[in-house]
Amino acid sequence: RRSLGSRGHSPSPSLRRMNSVALITGGSRGIGRGIALELAKIGYDLLINYVSNVAAARQTAADCVAAARTAGKTIRAEICQADIGSSPERRKLIEFTQRTLSRLDLLVNNAGVAPEVRADILEATEESFDRLININAKGPYFLTQLAAKWMIEQTRTGPSPAPFQPKIITISSVSAYTASVNRGDYCISKAALSMLTPLYAARLAEHGIGVYEIRPGLIKTDMTGPVKEKYDKLIEEGLTPIKRWGTPEDVGKAVAAIAQDLLPFSTGEVINVDGGFHLRRL
């Protein structure tokens, strides 16, 4: 959990106060890693959450520091192990961020899991359903509650030197509205997750906290590796108007745009990063 500065140590206290801070759940690999790298390039200090792969988390932290340096920025990148499906560990994650980085400008709810076994909805188990709802929906919902309360406190005290304009971004999935009968538990968990954004956007607007959802489509990660051949064929046949897989970088760029306050008169918005999959075409 040692912080990583541009020369392997923490920057000065004055520099730390200048950088905005992002907490990214599930930030060590895949989409989370892509988000972390893009935020590093625009000068965000990072809290990279992971569940079990500490080596991947450390590597991502080091790569983010290097990416920031290349972009002419100096950042800190901390890592913290926590399972967002656990209430005590959600609290631990927020407390660790408070202790090490002192502020929170951006929460990115990215962590999520797929079913351990894809099963037809006529055969699927309650155990799998409960696991996915707990991690994919309940976890982000209550982590956002904790983060939002802290953000509200910070809007009152006014972190310096820049104005404090906190944001919350949830990474969902096209599975929120697309029926996949061999992973119904995953679809329902993402559909439930998609309600987080309008709820918190409505509640937090009075505090100046913007809330957004980014809805990725087919993104090339470890999670989609087992179905690559299937979707290679479907993409070639026109499943998406933009005929390629998405990348974690594509999602990261959307997060970075919000982080830079490029959507100042928007909240509660869904941003599709799906190659046009959501379009209905005749």
Coordinates of C-alpha atoms in Angstrom, one line a residue:
R1 CA 0.0 0.0 0.0
R2 CA 3.0 2.3 -0.3
S3 CA 2.3 5.4 -2.4
L4 CA 4.1 5.8 -5.7
G5 CA 5.4 9.2 -6.7
S6 CA 7.1 10.1 -10.0
R7 CA 10.5 9.2 -8.5
G8 CA 9.3 6.3 -6.2
H9 CA 8.3 8.6 -3.3
S10 CA 5.4 10.9 -2.4
P11 CA 5.3 14.4 -3.8
S12 CA 5.4 17.4 -1.5
P13 CA 2.3 18.3 0.6
S14 CA 1.6 21.4 -1.5
L15 CA 1.5 19.3 -4.7
R16 CA -0.8 16.7 -3.0
R17 CA -3.3 19.5 -2.3
M18 CA -3.4 20.5 -5.9
N19 CA -4.3 17.2 -7.4
S20 CA -7.8 15.9 -7.5
V21 CA -8.4 12.4 -6.1
A22 CA -10.2 9.5 -7.7
L23 CA -11.2 6.2 -6.1
I24 CA -11.6 3.4 -8.6
T25 CA -13.1 0.1 -7.5
G26 CA -11.8 -2.9 -9.3
G27 CA -9.0 -0.7 -10.7
S28 CA -6.2 -3.1 -11.1
R29 CA -7.2 -4.8 -14.4
G30 CA -9.4 -4.5 -17.4
I31 CA -11.7 -1.5 -17.6
G32 CA -10.6 -0.3 -14.2
R33 CA -7.0 -0.2 -15.2
G34 CA -7.9 1.7 -18.4
I35 CA -9.8 4.3 -16.4
A36 CA -6.9 4.7 -14.0
L37 CA -4.4 5.3 -16.8
E38 CA -6.5 8.0 -18.4
L39 CA -7.1 9.8 -15.1
A40 CA -3.4 9.6 -14.3
K41 CA -2.7 11.4 -17.6
I42 CA -4.8 14.4 -16.5
G43 CA -3.2 14.6 -13.2
Y44 CA -5.5 12.8 -10.8
D45 CA -4.1 11.1 -7.6
L46 CA -5.5 7.6 -7.5
L47 CA -6.8 5.1 -5.0
I48 CA -6.8 1.8 -6.9
N49 CA -9.0 -0.8 -5.2
Y50 CA -8.5 -4.5 -5.8
V51 CA -9.8 -7.7 -4.3
S52 CA -7.0 -10.4 -4.6
N53 CA -4.4 -9.6 -7.3
V54 CA -2.0 -7.4 -5.4
A55 CA 0.7 -7.8 -8.1
A56 CA -1.7 -6.4 -10.8
A57 CA -2.7 -3.5 -8.5
R58 CA 1.0 -2.6 -7.9
Q59 CA 1.8 -2.8 -11.6
T60 CA -1.2 -0.6 -12.5
A61 CA -0.2 2.0 -9.8
A62 CA 3.4 2.1 -11.2
D63 CA 2.1 2.3 -14.8
C64 CA -0.2 5.2 -13.8
V65 CA 2.7 7.1 -12.3
A66 CA 4.7 6.6 -15.4
A67 CA 1.8 7.6 -17.7
A68 CA 1.4 10.8 -15.7
R69 CA 5.1 11.6 -15.9
T70 CA 4.9 11.2 -19.7
A71 CA 2.0 13.6 -19.7
G72 CA 4.0 16.1 -17.6
K73 CA 2.1 15.4 -14.4
T74 CA 3.2 14.2 -10.9
I75 CA 0.7 12.0 -9.1
R76 CA 0.3 9.6 -6.3
A77 CA -1.1 6.1 -6.8
E78 CA -2.2 4.2 -3.7
I79 CA -3.6 0.7 -3.7
C80 CA -6.1 -0.8 -1.2
Q81 CA -7.5 -4.3 -0.9
A82 CA -11.2 -4.4 -0.2
D83 CA -14.3 -6.4 -1.3
I84 CA -17.1 -4.0 -2.1
G85 CA -19.6 -6.7 -1.4
S86 CA -18.7 -6.5 2.3
S87 CA -20.0 -3.6 4.4
P88 CA -16.9 -3.5 6.7
E89 CA -14.6 -3.5 3.7
R90 CA -16.5 -0.7 2.0
R91 CA -16.0 1.4 5.1
K92 CA -12.3 0.4 5.2
L93 CA -11.9 1.6 1.6
I94 CA -13.3 5.0 2.3
E95 CA -11.4 5.3 5.6
F96 CA -8.1 4.4 3.8
T97 CA -8.8 7.0 1.2
Q98 CA -9.4 9.6 3.9
R99 CA -6.3 8.7 5.7
T100 CA -3.9 8.5 2.7
L101 CA -5.2 11.1 0.2
S102 CA -7.4 13.3 2.4
R103 CA -10.0 14.1 -0.1
L104 CA -12.3 12.5 -2.8
D105 CA -13.2 14.3 -6.0
L106 CA -14.3 11.3 -8.0
L107 CA -15.7 7.9 -7.2
V108 CA -15.7 5.4 -10.0
N109 CA -17.9 2.4 -9.3
N110 CA -16.3 -0.1 -11.6
A111 CA -15.9 -3.3 -9.7
G112 CA -18.1 -6.1 -10.8
V113 CA -18.2 -9.9 -11.4
A114 CA -19.7 -12.3 -14.0
P115 CA -21.4 -15.5 -13.1
E116 CA -18.9 -18.3 -12.2
V117 CA -21.0 -20.6 -14.4
R118 CA -23.2 -19.4 -17.3
A119 CA -26.6 -21.2 -16.8
D120 CA -29.9 -21.0 -18.5
I121 CA -32.4 -19.1 -16.4
L122 CA -34.5 -22.2 -16.0
E123 CA -31.5 -23.9 -14.3
A124 CA -29.7 -20.9 -12.6
T125 CA -29.1 -21.0 -8.8
E126 CA -30.1 -18.6 -6.1
E127 CA -26.5 -18.6 -4.8
S128 CA -25.2 -17.1 -8.1
F129 CA -28.0 -14.6 -8.1
D130 CA -27.3 -13.5 -4.6
R131 CA -23.5 -13.2 -5.3
L132 CA -24.0 -11.0 -8.3
I133 CA -26.6 -8.7 -6.7
N134 CA -24.4 -8.3 -3.7
I135 CA -21.3 -7.3 -5.6
N136 CA -22.6 -5.7 -8.7
A137 CA -25.6 -3.7 -7.2
K138 CA -25.6 -3.6 -3.5
G139 CA -21.9 -2.9 -3.1
P140 CA -21.8 0.2 -5.4
Y141 CA -25.1 1.5 -4.0
F142 CA -23.8 1.6 -0.4
L143 CA -20.2 2.6 -1.3
T144 CA -21.8 5.5 -3.1
Q145 CA -23.7 6.4 0.0
L146 CA -20.5 6.5 2.1
A147 CA -18.6 8.5 -0.6
A148 CA -21.5 10.9 -1.1
K149 CA -21.7 11.7 2.6
W150 CA -18.0 12.5 2.7
M151 CA -18.3 14.6 -0.5
I152 CA -21.1 16.6 1.0
E153 CA -18.8 17.3 4.0
Q154 CA -16.1 18.4 1.7
T155 CA -18.4 20.8 -0.2
R156 CA -19.0 22.5 3.1
T157 CA -15.4 22.8 4.1
G158 CA -14.1 23.6 0.6
P159 CA -10.9 21.7 -0.2
S160 CA -8.3 24.1 -1.5
P161 CA -6.9 25.5 -3.7
A162 CA -9.4 24.6 -6.5
P163 CA -13.2 24.7 -6.2
F164 CA -14.6 21.4 -5.1
Q165 CA -16.9 19.8 -7.7
P166 CA -17.1 16.2 -6.9
K167 CA -18.5 13.5 -9.2
I168 CA -19.7 9.9 -9.1
I169 CA -19.4 7.6 -12.2
T170 CA -20.8 4.1 -12.3
I171 CA -19.7 1.7 -15.0
S172 CA -22.6 -0.5 -15.9
S173 CA -23.1 -2.6 -19.1
V174 CA -25.3 -3.0 -22.1
S175 CA -26.5 -6.1 -20.2
A176 CA -28.7 -3.6 -18.2
Y177 CA -31.2 -3.8 -21.1
T178 CA -30.1 -6.7 -23.2
A179 CA -31.5 -10.1 -22.4
S180 CA -28.9 -12.9 -22.2
V181 CA -30.9 -16.0 -21.0
N182 CA -27.7 -17.9 -20.0
R183 CA -26.7 -15.2 -17.5
G184 CA -29.9 -13.7 -16.3
D185 CA -28.4 -13.0 -12.9
Y186 CA -25.8 -10.7 -14.4
C187 CA -28.4 -8.8 -16.5
I188 CA -30.6 -8.2 -13.5
S189 CA -27.7 -7.0 -11.4
K190 CA -26.7 -4.5 -14.1
A191 CA -30.3 -3.4 -14.6
A192 CA -30.5 -2.8 -10.8
L193 CA -27.2 -0.9 -10.9
S194 CA -28.4 1.4 -13.7
M195 CA -31.0 2.9 -11.3
L196 CA -28.2 4.1 -9.0
T197 CA -27.4 7.0 -11.2
P198 CA -30.8 8.7 -11.5
L199 CA -31.4 8.2 -7.8
Y200 CA -28.1 9.7 -6.6
A201 CA -28.2 12.4 -9.3
A202 CA -31.5 13.6 -8.0
R203 CA -30.5 13.5 -4.4
L204 CA -27.0 15.1 -4.8
A205 CA -27.6 17.9 -7.3
E206 CA -28.3 20.3 -4.5
H207 CA -24.8 19.7 -3.2
G208 CA -23.2 20.3 -6.6
I209 CA -22.3 16.6 -7.1
G210 CA -22.7 15.3 -10.6
V211 CA -23.6 11.6 -11.1
Y212 CA -23.2 9.7 -14.3
E213 CA -23.4 6.2 -15.8
I214 CA -21.1 4.9 -18.5
R215 CA -22.5 1.9 -20.2
P216 CA -19.8 -0.2 -22.0
G217 CA -20.6 -2.6 -24.8
L218 CA -18.2 -5.3 -25.9
I219 CA -14.9 -4.4 -24.3
K220 CA -11.8 -6.6 -24.8
T221 CA -10.8 -7.7 -21.3
D222 CA -10.1 -10.9 -19.3
M223 CA -13.8 -11.2 -18.6
T224 CA -14.8 -11.3 -22.3
G225 CA -11.9 -13.5 -23.3
P226 CA -13.9 -16.8 -23.2
V227 CA -16.5 -15.4 -25.7
K228 CA -14.0 -13.6 -28.0
E229 CA -14.5 -16.0 -31.0
K230 CA -18.3 -15.7 -30.7
Y231 CA -18.3 -11.9 -30.7
D232 CA -15.6 -11.6 -33.3
K233 CA -18.0 -13.2 -35.7
L234 CA -21.0 -11.1 -34.6
I235 CA -19.1 -7.8 -34.8
E236 CA -17.9 -8.7 -38.3
E237 CA -21.6 -9.5 -39.2
G238 CA -22.7 -6.0 -38.0
L239 CA -23.7 -6.4 -34.4
T240 CA -22.2 -2.9 -33.8
P241 CA -22.1 -0.1 -36.3
I242 CA -18.5 0.6 -35.3
K243 CA -16.9 -2.8 -36.3
R244 CA -14.4 -3.4 -33.6
W245 CA -14.1 -4.4 -30.0
G246 CA -14.1 -1.6 -27.5
T247 CA -11.0 -1.2 -25.2
P248 CA -10.5 -0.2 -21.6
E249 CA -9.0 3.0 -23.0
D250 CA -12.3 3.9 -24.7
V251 CA -14.1 3.7 -21.4
G252 CA -11.2 5.6 -19.6
K253 CA -11.5 8.5 -22.0
A254 CA -15.2 8.9 -21.3
V255 CA -14.4 8.9 -17.6
A256 CA -11.7 11.5 -18.1
A257 CA -14.0 13.8 -20.0
I258 CA -16.4 13.8 -17.0
A259 CA -13.5 14.2 -14.6
Q260 CA -12.4 17.3 -16.4
D261 CA -15.8 18.9 -16.0
L262 CA -16.6 18.8 -19.7
L263 CA -20.3 18.1 -19.0
P264 CA -21.0 20.9 -16.5
F265 CA -24.7 21.2 -17.2
S266 CA -25.4 17.4 -17.2
T267 CA -26.2 15.0 -14.4
G268 CA -28.0 11.6 -14.3
E269 CA -26.7 11.0 -17.9
V270 CA -26.0 7.6 -19.5
I271 CA -23.0 7.7 -21.8
N272 CA -22.9 4.7 -24.1
V273 CA -19.4 3.4 -25.0
D274 CA -20.6 0.5 -27.1
G275 CA -19.7 1.1 -30.7
G276 CA -23.4 2.1 -31.4
F277 CA -24.8 -1.2 -30.1
H278 CA -27.7 0.6 -28.4
L279 CA -29.0 1.9 -31.8
R280 CA -32.1 0.2 -33.2
R281 CA -31.7 -0.2 -36.9
L282 CA -34.0 -1.4 -39.7

